[in-house]
PDB file of C-alpha atoms and ligand atoms in Angstrom:
ATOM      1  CA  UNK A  10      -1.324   2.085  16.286  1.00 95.00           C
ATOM      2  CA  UNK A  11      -2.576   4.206  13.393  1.00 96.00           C
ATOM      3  CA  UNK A  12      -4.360   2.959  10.909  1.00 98.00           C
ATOM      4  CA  UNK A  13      -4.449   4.803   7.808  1.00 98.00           C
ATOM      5  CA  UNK A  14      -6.365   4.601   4.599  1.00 98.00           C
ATOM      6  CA  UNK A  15      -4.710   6.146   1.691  1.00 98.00           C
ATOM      7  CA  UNK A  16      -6.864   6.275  -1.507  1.00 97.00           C
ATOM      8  CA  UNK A  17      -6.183   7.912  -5.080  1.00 97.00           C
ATOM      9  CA  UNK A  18      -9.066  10.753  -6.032  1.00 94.00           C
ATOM     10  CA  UNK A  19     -11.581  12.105  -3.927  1.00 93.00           C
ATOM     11  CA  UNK A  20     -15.142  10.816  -3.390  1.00 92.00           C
ATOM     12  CA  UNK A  21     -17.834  13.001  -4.084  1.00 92.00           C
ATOM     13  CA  UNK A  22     -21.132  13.269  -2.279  1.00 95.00           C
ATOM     14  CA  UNK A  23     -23.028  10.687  -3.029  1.00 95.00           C
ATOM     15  CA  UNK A  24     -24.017   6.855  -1.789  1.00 96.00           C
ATOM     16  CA  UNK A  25     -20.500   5.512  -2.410  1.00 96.00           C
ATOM     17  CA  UNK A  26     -19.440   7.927   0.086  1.00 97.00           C
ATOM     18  CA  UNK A  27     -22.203   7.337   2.257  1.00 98.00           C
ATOM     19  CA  UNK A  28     -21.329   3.555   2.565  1.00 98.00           C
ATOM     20  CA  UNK A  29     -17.758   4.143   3.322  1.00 98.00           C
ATOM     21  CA  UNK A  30     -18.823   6.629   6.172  1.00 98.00           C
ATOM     22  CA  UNK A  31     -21.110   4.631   7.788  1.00 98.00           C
ATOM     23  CA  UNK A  32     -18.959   1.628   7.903  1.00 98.00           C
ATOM     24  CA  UNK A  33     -16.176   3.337   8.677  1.00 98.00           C
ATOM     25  CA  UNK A  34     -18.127   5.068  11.921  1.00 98.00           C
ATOM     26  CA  UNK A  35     -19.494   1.055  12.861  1.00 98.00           C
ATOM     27  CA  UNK A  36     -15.374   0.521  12.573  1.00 98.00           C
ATOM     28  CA  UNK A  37     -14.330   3.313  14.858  1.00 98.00           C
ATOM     29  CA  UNK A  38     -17.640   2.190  17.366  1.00 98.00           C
ATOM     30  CA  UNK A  39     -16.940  -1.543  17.069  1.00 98.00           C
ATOM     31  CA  UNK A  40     -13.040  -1.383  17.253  1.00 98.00           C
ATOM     32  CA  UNK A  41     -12.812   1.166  20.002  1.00 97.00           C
ATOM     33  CA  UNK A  42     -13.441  -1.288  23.202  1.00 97.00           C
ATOM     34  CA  UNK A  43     -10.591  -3.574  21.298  1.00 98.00           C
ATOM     35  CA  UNK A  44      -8.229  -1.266  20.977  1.00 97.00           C
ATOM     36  CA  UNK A  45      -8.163  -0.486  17.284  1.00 98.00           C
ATOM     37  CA  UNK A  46      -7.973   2.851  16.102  1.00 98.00           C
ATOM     38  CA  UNK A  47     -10.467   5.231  13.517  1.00 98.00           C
ATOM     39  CA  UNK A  48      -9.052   4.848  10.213  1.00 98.00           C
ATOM     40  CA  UNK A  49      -7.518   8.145   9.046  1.00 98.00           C
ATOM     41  CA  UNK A  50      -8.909   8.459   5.778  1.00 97.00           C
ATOM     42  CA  UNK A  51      -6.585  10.624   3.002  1.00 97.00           C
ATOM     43  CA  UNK A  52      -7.791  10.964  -0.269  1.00 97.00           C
ATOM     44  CA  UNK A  53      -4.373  12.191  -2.558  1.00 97.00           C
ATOM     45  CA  UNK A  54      -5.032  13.659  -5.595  1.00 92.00           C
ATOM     46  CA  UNK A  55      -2.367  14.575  -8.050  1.00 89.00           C
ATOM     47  CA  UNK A  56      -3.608  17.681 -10.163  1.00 86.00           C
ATOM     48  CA  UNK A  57      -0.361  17.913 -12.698  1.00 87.00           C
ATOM     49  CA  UNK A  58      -1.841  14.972 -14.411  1.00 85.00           C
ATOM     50  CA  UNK A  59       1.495  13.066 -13.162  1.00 88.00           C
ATOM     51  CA  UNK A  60      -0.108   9.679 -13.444  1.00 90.00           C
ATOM     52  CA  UNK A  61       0.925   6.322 -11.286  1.00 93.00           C
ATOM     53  CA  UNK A  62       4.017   7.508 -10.487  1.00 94.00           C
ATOM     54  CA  UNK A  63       2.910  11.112  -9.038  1.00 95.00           C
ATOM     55  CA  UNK A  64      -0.024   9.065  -7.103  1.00 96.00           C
ATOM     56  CA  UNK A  65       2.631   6.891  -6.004  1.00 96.00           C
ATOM     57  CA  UNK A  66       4.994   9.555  -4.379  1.00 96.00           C
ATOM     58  CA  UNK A  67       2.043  11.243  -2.570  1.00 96.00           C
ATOM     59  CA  UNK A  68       0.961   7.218  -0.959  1.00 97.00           C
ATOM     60  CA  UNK A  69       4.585   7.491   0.144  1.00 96.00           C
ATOM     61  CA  UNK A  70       4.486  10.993   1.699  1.00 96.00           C
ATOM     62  CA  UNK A  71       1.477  10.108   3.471  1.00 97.00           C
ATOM     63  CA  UNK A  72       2.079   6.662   4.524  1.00 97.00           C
ATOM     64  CA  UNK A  73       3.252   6.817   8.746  1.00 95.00           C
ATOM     65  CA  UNK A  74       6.821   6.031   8.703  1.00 95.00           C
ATOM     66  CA  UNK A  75       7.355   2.201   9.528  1.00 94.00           C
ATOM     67  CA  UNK A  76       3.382   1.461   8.976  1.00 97.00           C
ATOM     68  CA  UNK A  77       2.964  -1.920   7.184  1.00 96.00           C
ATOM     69  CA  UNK A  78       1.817  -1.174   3.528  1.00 97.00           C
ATOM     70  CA  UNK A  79      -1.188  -2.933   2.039  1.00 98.00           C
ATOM     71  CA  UNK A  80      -1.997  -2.182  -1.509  1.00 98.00           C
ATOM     72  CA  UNK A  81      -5.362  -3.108  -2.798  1.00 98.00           C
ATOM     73  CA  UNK A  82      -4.281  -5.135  -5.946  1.00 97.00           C
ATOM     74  CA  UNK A  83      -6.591  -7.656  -7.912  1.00 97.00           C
ATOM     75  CA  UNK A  84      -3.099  -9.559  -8.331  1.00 96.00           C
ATOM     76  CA  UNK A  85      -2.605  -9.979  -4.887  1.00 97.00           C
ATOM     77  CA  UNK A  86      -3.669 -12.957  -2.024  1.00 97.00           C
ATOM     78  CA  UNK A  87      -7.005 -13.272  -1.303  1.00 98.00           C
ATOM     79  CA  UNK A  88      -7.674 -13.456   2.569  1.00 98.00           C
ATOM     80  CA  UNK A  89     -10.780 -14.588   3.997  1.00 97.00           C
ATOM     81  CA  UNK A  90     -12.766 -12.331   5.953  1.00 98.00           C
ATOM     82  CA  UNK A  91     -11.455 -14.174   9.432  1.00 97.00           C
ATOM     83  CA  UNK A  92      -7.975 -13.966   8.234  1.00 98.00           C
ATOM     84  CA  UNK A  93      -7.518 -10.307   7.503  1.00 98.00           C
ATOM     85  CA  UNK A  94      -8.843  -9.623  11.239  1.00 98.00           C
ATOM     86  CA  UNK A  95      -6.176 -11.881  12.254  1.00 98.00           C
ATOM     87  CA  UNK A  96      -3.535  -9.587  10.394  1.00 97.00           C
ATOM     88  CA  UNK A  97      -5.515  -6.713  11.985  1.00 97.00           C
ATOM     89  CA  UNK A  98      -5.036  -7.996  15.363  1.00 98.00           C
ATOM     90  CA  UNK A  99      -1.552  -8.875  14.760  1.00 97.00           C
ATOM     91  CA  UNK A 100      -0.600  -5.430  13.747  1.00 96.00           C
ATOM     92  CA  UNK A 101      -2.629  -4.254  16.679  1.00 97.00           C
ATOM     93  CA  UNK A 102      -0.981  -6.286  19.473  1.00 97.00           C
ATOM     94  CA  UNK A 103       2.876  -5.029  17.841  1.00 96.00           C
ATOM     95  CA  UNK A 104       1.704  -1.818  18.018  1.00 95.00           C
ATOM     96  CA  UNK A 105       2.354  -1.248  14.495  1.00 95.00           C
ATOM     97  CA  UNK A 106       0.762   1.447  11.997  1.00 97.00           C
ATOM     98  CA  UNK A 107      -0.853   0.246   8.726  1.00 98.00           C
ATOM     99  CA  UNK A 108      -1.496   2.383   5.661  1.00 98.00           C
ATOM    100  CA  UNK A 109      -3.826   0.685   3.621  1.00 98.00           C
ATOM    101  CA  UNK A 110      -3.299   2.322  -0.137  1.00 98.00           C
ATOM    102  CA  UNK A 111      -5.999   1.732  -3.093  1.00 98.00           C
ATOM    103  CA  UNK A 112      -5.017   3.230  -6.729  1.00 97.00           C
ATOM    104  CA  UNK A 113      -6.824   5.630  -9.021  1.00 94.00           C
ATOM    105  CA  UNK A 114      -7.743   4.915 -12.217  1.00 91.00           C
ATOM    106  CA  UNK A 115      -4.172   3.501 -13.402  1.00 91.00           C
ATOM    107  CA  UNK A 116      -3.357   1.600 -10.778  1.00 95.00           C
ATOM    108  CA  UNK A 117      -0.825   1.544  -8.134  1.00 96.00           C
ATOM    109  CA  UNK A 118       2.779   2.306  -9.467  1.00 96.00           C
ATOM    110  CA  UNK A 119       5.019  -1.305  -9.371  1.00 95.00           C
ATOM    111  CA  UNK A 120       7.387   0.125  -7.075  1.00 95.00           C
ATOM    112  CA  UNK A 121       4.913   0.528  -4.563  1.00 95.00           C
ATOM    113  CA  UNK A 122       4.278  -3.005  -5.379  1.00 92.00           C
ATOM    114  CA  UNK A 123       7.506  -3.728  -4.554  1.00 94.00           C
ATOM    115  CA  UNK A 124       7.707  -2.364  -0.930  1.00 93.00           C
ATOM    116  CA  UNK A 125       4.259  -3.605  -0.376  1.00 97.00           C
ATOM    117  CA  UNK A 126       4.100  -5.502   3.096  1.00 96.00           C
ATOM    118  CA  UNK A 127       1.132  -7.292   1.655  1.00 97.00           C
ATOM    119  CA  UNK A 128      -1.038  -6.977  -1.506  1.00 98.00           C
ATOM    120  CA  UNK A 129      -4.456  -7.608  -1.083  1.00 98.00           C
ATOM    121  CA  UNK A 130      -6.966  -9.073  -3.781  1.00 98.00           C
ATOM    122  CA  UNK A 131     -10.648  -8.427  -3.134  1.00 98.00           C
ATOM    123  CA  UNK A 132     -10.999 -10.978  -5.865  1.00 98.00           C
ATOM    124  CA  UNK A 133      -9.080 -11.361  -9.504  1.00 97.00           C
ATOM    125  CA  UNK A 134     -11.718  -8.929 -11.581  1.00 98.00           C
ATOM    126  CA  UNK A 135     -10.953  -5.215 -11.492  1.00 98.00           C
ATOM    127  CA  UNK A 136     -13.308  -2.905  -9.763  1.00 98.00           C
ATOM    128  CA  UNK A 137     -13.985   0.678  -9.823  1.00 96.00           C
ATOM    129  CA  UNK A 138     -11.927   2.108  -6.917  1.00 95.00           C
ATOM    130  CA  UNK A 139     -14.822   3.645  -5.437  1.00 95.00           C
ATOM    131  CA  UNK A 140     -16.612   0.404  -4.713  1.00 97.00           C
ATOM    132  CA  UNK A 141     -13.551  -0.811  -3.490  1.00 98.00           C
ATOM    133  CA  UNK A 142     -12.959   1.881  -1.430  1.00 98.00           C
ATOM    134  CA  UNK A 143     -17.001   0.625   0.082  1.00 98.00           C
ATOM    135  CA  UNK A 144     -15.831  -3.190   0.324  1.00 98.00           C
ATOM    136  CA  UNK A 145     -12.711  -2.158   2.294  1.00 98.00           C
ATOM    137  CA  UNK A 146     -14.277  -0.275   4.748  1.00 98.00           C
ATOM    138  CA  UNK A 147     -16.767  -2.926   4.967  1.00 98.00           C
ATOM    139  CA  UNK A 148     -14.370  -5.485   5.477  1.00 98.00           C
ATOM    140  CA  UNK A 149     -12.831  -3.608   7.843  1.00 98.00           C
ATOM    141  CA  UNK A 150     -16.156  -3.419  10.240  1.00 98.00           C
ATOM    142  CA  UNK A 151     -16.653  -7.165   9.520  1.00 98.00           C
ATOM    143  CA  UNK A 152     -13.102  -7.644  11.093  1.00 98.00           C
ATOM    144  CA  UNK A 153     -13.980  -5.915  13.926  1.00 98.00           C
ATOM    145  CA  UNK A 154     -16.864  -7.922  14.571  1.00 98.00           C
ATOM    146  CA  UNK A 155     -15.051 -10.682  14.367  1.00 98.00           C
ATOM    147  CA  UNK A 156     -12.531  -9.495  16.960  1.00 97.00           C
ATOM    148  CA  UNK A 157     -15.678  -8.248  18.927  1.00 97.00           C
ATOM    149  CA  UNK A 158     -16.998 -11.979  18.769  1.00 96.00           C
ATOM    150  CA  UNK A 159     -20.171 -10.356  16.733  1.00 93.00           C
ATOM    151  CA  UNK A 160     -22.665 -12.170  15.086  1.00 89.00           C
ATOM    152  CA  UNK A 161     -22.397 -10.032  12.008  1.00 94.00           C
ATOM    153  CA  UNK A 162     -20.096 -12.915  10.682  1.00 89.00           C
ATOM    154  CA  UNK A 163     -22.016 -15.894  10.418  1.00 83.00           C
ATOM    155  CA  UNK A 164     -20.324 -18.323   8.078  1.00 74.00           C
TER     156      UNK A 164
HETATM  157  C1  SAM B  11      -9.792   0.819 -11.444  1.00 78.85           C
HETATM  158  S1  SAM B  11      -8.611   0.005 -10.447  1.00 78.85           S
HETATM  159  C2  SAM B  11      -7.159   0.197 -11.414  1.00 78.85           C
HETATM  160  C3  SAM B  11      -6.918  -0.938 -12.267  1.00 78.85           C
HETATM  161  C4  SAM B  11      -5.620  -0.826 -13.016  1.00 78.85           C
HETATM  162  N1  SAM B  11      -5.853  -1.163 -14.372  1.00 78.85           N
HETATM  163  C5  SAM B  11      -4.534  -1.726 -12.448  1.00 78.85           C
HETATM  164  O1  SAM B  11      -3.879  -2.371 -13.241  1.00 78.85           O
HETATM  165  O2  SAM B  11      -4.307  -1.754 -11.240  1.00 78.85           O
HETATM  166  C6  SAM B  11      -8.301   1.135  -9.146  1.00 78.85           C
HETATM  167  C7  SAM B  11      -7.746   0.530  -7.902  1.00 78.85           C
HETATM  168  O3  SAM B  11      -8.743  -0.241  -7.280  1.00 78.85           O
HETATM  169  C8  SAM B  11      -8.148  -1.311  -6.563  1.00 78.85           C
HETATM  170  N2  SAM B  11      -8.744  -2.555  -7.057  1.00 78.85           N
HETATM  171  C9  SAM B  11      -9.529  -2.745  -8.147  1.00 78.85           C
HETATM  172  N3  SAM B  11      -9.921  -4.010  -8.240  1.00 78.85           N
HETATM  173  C10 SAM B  11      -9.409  -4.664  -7.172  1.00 78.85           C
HETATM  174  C11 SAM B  11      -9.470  -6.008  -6.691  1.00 78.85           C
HETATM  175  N4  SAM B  11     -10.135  -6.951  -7.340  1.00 78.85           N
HETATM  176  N5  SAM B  11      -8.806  -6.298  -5.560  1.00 78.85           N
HETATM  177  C12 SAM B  11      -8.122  -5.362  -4.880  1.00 78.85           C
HETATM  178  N6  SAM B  11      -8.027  -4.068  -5.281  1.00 78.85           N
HETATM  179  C13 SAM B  11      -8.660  -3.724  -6.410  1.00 78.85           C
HETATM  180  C14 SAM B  11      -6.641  -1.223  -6.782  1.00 78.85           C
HETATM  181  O4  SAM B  11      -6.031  -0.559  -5.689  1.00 78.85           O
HETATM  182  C15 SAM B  11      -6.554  -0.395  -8.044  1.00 78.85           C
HETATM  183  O5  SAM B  11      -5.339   0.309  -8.096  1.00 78.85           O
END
């Protein structure tokens, strides 16, 4: 299984970037004994000023081929924290790859909407992607505690 995060625009230094490195190394620490693999993280970055659509064809260049796509999408389901390490397990266990894709400052192209194995809403207002970028990565080490049978997760 790979497990890819594929995000629009890079992060500069900063604590944004901080955040999303530290929970991404809890991730790879906590998820190693279960079998889940360090997320590959790509920023893309379209420099022609090409818009959704360019951002859109480099998610699909980098996406594994046959990985699940989830897009980050405010108009998508909301999972609780217990059910999106359920999907993570069940992607895990049929050894499947997942590219996880969050959009730049325009948003994610429809057609990637459209072969979208699951859009994911961290909640119906619109945040900067670089905070989502921090509450994804989070999320992801909560789910892995929550595999793990941590006591990170309390509720
Ligand atoms: C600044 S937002 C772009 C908003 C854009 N107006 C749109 O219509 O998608 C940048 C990216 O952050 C992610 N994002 C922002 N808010 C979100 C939310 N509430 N839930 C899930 N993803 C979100 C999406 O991937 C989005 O493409």
């Amino acid at each position: 299984m790979k497990l890819q995060l594929c995000a629009v625009g890079r992060l500069r230094s900063g604590p944004e970037r901080d955040l999303v490195e530290d929970y991404l190394a809890r991730f790879e620490r906590t998820g190693r004994p279960l079998g889940l693999p360090p997320v590959q993280l790509l920023e893309l970055e379209d420099r022609k000023g090409g818009g959704m659509e360019a951002e859109a064809d480099l998610i699909a260049k980098a996406v594994a081929p046959g990985a699940a796509l989830v897009i980050l999408d405010e108009r998508g389901r909301t999972l609780s924290s217990p059910e999106f390490a359920d999907h993570l397990a069940h992607w895990r266990d049929s050894g499947r790859d997942v590219a996880l894709a969050i959009g730049g400052a325009d948003g994610l192209a429809p057609r990637l909407r459209d072969r979208a194995d699951l859009a994911m809403s961290l909640g119906r207002m619109v945040w900067p992607h670089m905070l989502v970028r921090v509450m994804l990565a989070e999320q992801l080490y909560r789910a892995a505690t929550i595999l793990a049978g941590s006591p990170y997760h309390r509720v």
